[in-house]
Short mmCIF file of C-alpha atoms and ligand atoms in Angstrom, two decimals:
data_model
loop_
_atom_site.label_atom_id
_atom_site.label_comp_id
_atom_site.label_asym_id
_atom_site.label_seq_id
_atom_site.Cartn_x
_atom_site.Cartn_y
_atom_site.Cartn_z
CA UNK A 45 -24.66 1.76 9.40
CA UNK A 46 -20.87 1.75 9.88
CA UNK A 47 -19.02 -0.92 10.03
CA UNK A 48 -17.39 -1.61 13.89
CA UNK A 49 -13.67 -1.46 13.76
CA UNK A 50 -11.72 -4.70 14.82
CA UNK A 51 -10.70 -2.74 18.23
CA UNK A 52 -14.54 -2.10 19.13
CA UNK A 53 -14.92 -5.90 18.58
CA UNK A 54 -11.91 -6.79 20.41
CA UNK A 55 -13.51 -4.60 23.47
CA UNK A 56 -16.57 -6.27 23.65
CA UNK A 57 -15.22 -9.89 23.09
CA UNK A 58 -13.48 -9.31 26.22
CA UNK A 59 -15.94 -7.60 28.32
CA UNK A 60 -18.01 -10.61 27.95
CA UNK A 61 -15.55 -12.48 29.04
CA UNK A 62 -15.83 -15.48 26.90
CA UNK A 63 -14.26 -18.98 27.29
CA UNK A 64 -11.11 -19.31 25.71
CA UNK A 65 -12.10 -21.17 22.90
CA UNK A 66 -14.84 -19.84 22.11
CA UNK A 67 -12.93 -16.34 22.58
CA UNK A 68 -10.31 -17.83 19.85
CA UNK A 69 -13.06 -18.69 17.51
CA UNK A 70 -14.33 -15.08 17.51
CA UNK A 71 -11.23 -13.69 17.09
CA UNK A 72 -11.01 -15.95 14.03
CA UNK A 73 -14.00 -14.11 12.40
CA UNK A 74 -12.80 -10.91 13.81
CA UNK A 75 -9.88 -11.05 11.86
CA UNK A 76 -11.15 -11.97 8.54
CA UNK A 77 -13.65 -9.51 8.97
CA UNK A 78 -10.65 -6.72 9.11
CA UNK A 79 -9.28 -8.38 5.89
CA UNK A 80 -6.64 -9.94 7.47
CA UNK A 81 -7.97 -12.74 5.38
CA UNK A 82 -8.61 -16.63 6.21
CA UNK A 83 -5.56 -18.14 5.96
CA UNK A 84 -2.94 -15.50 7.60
CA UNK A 85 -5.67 -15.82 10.31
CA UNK A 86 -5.61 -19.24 11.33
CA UNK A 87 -1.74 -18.99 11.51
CA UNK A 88 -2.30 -16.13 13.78
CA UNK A 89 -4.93 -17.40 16.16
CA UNK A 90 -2.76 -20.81 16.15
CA UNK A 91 0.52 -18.99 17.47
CA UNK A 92 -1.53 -16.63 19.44
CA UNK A 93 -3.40 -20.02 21.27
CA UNK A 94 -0.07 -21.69 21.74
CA UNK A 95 1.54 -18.79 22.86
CA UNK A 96 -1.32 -18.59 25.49
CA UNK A 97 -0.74 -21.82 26.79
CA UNK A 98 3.08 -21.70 26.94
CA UNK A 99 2.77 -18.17 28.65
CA UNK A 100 -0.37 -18.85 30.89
CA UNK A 101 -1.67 -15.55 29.35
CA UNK A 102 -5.19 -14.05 30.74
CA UNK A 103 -7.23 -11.40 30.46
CA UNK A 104 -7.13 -8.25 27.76
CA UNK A 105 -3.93 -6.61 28.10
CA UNK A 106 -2.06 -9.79 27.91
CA UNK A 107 -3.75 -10.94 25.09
CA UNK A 108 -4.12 -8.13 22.83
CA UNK A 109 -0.11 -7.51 23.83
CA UNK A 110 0.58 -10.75 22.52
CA UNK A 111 -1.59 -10.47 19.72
CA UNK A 112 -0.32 -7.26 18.52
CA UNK A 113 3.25 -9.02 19.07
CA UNK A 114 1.98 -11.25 16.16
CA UNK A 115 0.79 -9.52 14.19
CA UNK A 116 3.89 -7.23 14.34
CA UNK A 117 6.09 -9.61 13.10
CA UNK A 118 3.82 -10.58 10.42
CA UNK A 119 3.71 -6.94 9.13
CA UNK A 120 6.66 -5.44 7.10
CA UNK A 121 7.40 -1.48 6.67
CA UNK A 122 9.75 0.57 4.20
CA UNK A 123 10.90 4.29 4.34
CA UNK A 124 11.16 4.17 0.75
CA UNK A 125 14.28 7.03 1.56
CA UNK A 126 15.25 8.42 -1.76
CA UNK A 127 18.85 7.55 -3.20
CA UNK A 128 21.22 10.55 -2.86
CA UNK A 129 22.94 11.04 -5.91
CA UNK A 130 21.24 9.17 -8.70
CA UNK A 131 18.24 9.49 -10.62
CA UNK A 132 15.04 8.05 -8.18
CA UNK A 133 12.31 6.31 -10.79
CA UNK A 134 9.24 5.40 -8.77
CA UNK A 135 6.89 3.04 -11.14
CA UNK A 136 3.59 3.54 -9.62
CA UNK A 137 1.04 0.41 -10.06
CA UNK A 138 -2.30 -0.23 -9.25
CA UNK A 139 -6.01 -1.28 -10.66
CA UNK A 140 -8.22 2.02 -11.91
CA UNK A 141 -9.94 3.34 -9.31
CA UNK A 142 -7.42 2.69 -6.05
CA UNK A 143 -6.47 6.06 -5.54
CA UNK A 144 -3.41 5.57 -7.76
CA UNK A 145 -3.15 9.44 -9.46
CA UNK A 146 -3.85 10.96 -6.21
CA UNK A 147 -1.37 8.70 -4.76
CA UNK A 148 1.24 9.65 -7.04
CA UNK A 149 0.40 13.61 -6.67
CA UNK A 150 0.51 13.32 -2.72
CA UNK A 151 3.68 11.53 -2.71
CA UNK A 152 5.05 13.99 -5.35
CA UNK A 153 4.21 17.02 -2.57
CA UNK A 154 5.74 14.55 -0.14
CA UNK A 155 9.03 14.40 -0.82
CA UNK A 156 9.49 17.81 -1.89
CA UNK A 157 7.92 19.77 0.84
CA UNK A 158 8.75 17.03 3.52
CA UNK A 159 11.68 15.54 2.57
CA UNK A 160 12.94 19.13 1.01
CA UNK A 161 13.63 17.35 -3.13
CA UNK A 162 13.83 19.47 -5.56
CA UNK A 163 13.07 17.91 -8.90
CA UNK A 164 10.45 16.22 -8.63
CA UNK A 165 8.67 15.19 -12.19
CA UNK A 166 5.31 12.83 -13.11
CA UNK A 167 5.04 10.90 -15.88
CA UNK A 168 1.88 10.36 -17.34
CA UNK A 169 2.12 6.54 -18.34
CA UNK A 170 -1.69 5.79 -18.19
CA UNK A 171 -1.75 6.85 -22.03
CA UNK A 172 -5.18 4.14 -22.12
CA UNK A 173 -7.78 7.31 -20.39
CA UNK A 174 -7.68 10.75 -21.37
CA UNK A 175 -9.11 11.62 -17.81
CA UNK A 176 -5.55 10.27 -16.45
CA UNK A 177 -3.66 12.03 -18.17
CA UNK A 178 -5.52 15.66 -17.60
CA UNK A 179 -5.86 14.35 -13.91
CA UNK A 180 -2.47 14.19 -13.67
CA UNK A 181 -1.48 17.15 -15.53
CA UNK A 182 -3.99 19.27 -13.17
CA UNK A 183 -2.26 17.67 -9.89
CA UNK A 184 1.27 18.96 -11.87
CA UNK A 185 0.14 22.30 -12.17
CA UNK A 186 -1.45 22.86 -8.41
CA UNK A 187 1.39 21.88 -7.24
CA UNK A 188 3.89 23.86 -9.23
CA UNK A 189 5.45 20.15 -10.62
CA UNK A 190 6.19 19.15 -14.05
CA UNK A 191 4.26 17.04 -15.69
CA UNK A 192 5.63 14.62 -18.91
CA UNK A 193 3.06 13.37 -21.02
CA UNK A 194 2.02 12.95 -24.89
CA UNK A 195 -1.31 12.68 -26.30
CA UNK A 196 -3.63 9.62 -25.40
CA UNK A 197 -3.34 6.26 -26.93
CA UNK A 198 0.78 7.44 -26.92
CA UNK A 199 2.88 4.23 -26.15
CA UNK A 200 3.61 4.50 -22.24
CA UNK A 201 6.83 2.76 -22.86
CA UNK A 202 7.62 6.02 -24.94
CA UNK A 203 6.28 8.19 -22.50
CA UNK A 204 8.04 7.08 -19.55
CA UNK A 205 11.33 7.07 -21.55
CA UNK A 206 11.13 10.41 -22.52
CA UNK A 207 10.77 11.25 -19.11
CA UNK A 208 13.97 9.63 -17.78
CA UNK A 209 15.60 11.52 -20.39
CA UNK A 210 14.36 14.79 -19.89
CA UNK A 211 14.80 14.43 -15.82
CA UNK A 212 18.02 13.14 -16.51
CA UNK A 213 18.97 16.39 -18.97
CA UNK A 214 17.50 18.67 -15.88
CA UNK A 215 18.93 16.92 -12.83
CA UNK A 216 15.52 16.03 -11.46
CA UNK A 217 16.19 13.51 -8.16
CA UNK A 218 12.22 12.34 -8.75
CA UNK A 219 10.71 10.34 -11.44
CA UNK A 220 7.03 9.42 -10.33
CA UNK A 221 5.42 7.39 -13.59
CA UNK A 222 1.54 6.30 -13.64
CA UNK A 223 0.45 3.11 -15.00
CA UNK A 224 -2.58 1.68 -16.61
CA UNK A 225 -4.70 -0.37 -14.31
CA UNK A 226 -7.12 -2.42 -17.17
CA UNK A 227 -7.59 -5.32 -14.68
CA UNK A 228 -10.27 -6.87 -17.30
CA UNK A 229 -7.87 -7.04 -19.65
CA UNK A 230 -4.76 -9.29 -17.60
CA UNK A 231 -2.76 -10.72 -20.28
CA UNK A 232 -2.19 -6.90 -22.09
CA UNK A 233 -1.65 -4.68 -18.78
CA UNK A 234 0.80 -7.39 -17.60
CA UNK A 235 2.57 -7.49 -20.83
CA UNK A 236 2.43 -3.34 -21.55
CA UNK A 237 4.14 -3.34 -17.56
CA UNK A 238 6.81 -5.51 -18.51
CA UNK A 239 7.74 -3.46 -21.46
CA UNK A 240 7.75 -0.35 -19.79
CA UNK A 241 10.09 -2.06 -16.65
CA UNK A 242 12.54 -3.92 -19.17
CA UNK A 243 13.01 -0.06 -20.68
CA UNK A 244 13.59 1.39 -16.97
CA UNK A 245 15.64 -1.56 -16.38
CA UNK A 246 18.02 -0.99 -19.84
CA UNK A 247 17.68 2.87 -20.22
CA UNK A 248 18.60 3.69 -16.85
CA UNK A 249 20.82 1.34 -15.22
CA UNK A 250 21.89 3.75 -12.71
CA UNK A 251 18.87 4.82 -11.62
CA UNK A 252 17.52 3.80 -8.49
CA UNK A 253 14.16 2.32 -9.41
CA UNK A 254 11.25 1.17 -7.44
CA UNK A 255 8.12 -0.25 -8.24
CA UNK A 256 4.90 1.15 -5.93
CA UNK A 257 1.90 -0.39 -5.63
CA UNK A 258 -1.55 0.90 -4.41
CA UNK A 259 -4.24 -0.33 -3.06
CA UNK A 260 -7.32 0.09 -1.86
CA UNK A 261 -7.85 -0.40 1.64
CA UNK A 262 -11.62 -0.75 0.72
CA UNK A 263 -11.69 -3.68 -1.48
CA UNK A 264 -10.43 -6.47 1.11
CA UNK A 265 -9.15 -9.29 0.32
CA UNK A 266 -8.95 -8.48 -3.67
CA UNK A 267 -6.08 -6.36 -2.53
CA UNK A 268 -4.26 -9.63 -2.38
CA UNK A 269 -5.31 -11.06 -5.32
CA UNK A 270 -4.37 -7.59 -7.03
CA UNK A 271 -0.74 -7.77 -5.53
CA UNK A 272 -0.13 -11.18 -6.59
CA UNK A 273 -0.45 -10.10 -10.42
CA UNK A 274 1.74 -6.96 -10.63
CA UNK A 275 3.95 -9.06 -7.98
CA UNK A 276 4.45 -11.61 -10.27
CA UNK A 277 4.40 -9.71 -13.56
CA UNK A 278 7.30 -7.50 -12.33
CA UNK A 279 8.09 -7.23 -8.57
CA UNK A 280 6.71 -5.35 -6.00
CA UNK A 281 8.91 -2.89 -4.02
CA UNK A 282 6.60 -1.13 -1.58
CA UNK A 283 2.88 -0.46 -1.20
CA UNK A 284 0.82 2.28 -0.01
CA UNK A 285 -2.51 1.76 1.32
CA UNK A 286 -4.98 4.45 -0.35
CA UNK A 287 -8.65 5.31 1.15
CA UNK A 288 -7.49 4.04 4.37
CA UNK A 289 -9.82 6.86 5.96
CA UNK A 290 -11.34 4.61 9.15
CA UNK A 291 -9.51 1.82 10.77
CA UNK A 292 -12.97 -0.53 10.39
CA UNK A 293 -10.94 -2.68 7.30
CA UNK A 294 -6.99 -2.17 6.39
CA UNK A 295 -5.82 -5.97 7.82
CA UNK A 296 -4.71 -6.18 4.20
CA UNK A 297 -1.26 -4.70 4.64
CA UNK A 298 -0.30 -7.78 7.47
CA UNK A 299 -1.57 -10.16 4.95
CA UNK A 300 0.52 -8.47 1.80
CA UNK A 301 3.21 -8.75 4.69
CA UNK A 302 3.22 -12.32 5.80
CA UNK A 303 2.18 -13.74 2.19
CA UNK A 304 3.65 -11.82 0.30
CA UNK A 305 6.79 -10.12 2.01
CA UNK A 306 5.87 -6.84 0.34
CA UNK A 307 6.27 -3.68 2.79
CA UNK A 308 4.33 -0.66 3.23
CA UNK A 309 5.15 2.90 2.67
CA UNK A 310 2.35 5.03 2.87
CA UNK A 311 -1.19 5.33 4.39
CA UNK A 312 -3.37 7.52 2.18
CA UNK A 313 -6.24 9.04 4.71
CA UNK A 314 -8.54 11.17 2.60
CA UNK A 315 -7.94 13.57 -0.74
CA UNK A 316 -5.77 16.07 0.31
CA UNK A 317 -2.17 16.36 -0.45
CA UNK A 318 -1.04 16.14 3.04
CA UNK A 319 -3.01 13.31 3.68
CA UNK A 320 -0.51 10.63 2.98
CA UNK A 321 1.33 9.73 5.86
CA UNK A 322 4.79 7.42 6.26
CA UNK A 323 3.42 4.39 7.44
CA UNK A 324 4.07 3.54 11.34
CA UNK A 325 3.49 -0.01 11.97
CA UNK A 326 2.86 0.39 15.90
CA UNK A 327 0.45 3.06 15.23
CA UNK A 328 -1.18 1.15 12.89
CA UNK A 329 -1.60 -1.49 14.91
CA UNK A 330 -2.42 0.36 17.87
CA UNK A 331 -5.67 1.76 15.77
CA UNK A 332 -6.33 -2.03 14.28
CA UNK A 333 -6.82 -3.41 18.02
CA UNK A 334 -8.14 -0.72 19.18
CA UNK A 335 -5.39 -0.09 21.70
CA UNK A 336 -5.29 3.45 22.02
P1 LIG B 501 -6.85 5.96 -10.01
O1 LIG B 501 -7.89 5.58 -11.00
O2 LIG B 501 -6.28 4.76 -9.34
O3 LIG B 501 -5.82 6.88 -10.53
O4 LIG B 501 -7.63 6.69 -8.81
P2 LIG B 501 -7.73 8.23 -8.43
O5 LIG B 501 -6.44 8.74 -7.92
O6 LIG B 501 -8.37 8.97 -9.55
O7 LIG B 501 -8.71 8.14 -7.15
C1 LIG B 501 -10.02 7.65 -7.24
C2 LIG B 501 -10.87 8.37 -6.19
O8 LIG B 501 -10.41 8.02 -4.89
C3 LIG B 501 -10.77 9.88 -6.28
O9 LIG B 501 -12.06 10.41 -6.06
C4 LIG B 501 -9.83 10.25 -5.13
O10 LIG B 501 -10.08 11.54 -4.63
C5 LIG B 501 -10.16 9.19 -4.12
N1 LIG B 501 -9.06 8.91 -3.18
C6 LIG B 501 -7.76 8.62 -3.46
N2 LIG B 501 -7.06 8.40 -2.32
C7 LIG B 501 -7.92 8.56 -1.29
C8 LIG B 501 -7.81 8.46 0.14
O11 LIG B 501 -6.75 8.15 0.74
N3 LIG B 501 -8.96 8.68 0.86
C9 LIG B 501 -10.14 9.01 0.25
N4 LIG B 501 -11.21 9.21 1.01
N5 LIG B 501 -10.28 9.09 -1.08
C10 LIG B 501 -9.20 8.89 -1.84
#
């Protein structure tokens, strides 16, 4: 059976017209059930209680205003605008299995056919899978883009350096690089990531490089746990939520936000190229609370 989204919740919390506390209690489990996860929640429900009693606030539309208000300052959003000028390295991060190739092909058609690039290049840094690499390579040629890569097992480091230097020789504006995502093996995939960003870093000082994360809007409140290692191994610019087809889960992105600070890009909403859309924080939470 599906899943009800937090907005069909929302509607029939209020139609019953509960007491206030107990209405505040469901809203707790409301919440974690849309991923916004435990502890981002009880800060929420506690400003959104206080604000309730400072304000006098009743019925639906005042409370779902004031809850969106929250949660709106509590989410964070980047255009991730390309630098004119300089070289543009996008580092794209993420566990297997998020949606990071697909993420890195749709952004690819992106910026050139929306944002009108030319020179737009993939690296193929997941040198662990053959499948990545091909995967990549196959997205490359659909759409007409070059793809760098070298034969599996290749050091990614390598990889990704050879592709700064070939964009560099042909002008490209558009470096997008895949990762490995090993998540059972930590200690290596954090240590091959901060090789491959301390050669970014040195090779290409004026480059304008950004480090993308994806994740899954499926996998809850792992998302977190997810961001917290490539956060910490080396810095998160921007995320882009992948498989964010129905609205039923996604609080994620407002708990990256608020713990976190990290800001999201992109909304991936099925397999196509063109579904990847900029990511618009009222609309998003318009959908969350079921608002529209
Ligand atoms: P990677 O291992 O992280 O590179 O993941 P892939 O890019 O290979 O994606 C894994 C699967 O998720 C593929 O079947 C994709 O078609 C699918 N996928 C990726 N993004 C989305 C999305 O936004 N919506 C849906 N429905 N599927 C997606």
């Amino acid at each position: 059976m599906k899943k009800k989204s937090l907005g069909e919740r929302l509607k029939s919390l209020f139609q019953r017209g509960v007491e206030s506390e107990e209405l505040f209690e469901e809203l707790e489990d409301n919440l974690i059930e849309a991923d916004i996860g435990p502890r981002v929640t009880m800060e929420v429900v506690s400003e959104l209680r206080e604000r309730t009693r400072q304000e006098r606030l009743s019925g639906r539309e005042a409370l779902l205003g004031a809850l969106k208000d929250i949660l709106a300052g509590y989410l964070k959003q980047t255009e991730l605008a390309l630098v004119p000028e300089v070289l543009n390295v996008f580092l794209v991060l993420g566990v297997n299995g998020v949606g990071k190739t697909t993420t890195i092909a749709k952004m690819a058609d992106f910026y050139r056919r929306k944002k009108e690039v030319e020179g737009v290049v993939l690296a193929a840094g997941d040198t662990f899978r053959a499948a990545a690499i091909d995967q990549l390579e196959l997205h490359g040629s659909r759409l007409g883009i070059r793809t760098l890569s070298q034969a599996p097992g290749a050091d990614p480091g390598a990889v990704i350096f050879d592709a700064l230097i070939s964009a560099r020789a042909q002008g490209d504006r558009l470096v997008l690089a895949d990762t490995a995502g090993r998540m059972h093996n930590r200690a290596n995939l954090v240590a091959e990531l901060q090789k491959i960003h301390r050669i970014v870093e040195s090779r290409c000082p004026d480059c304008s490089y950004r480090k993308i994360l994806v994740i899954d809007a499926t996998t809850g409140q792992n998302g977190l746990q997810q961001a917290e290692i490539f956060h910490d191994a080396v810095g998160v610019d921007a995320v882009v939520l992948a498989k964010y087809d129905s609205t039923a889960r996604g609080g994620i992105l407002i708990t990256l936000g608020h713990r976190l600070g990290l800001p999201c890009a992109f909304i991936g909403r099925g397999e196509k190229y063109e579904d990847l859309l900029p990511f618009d924080p009222d609309m998003y939470l318009n959908e969350l609370l079921g608002l529209i």
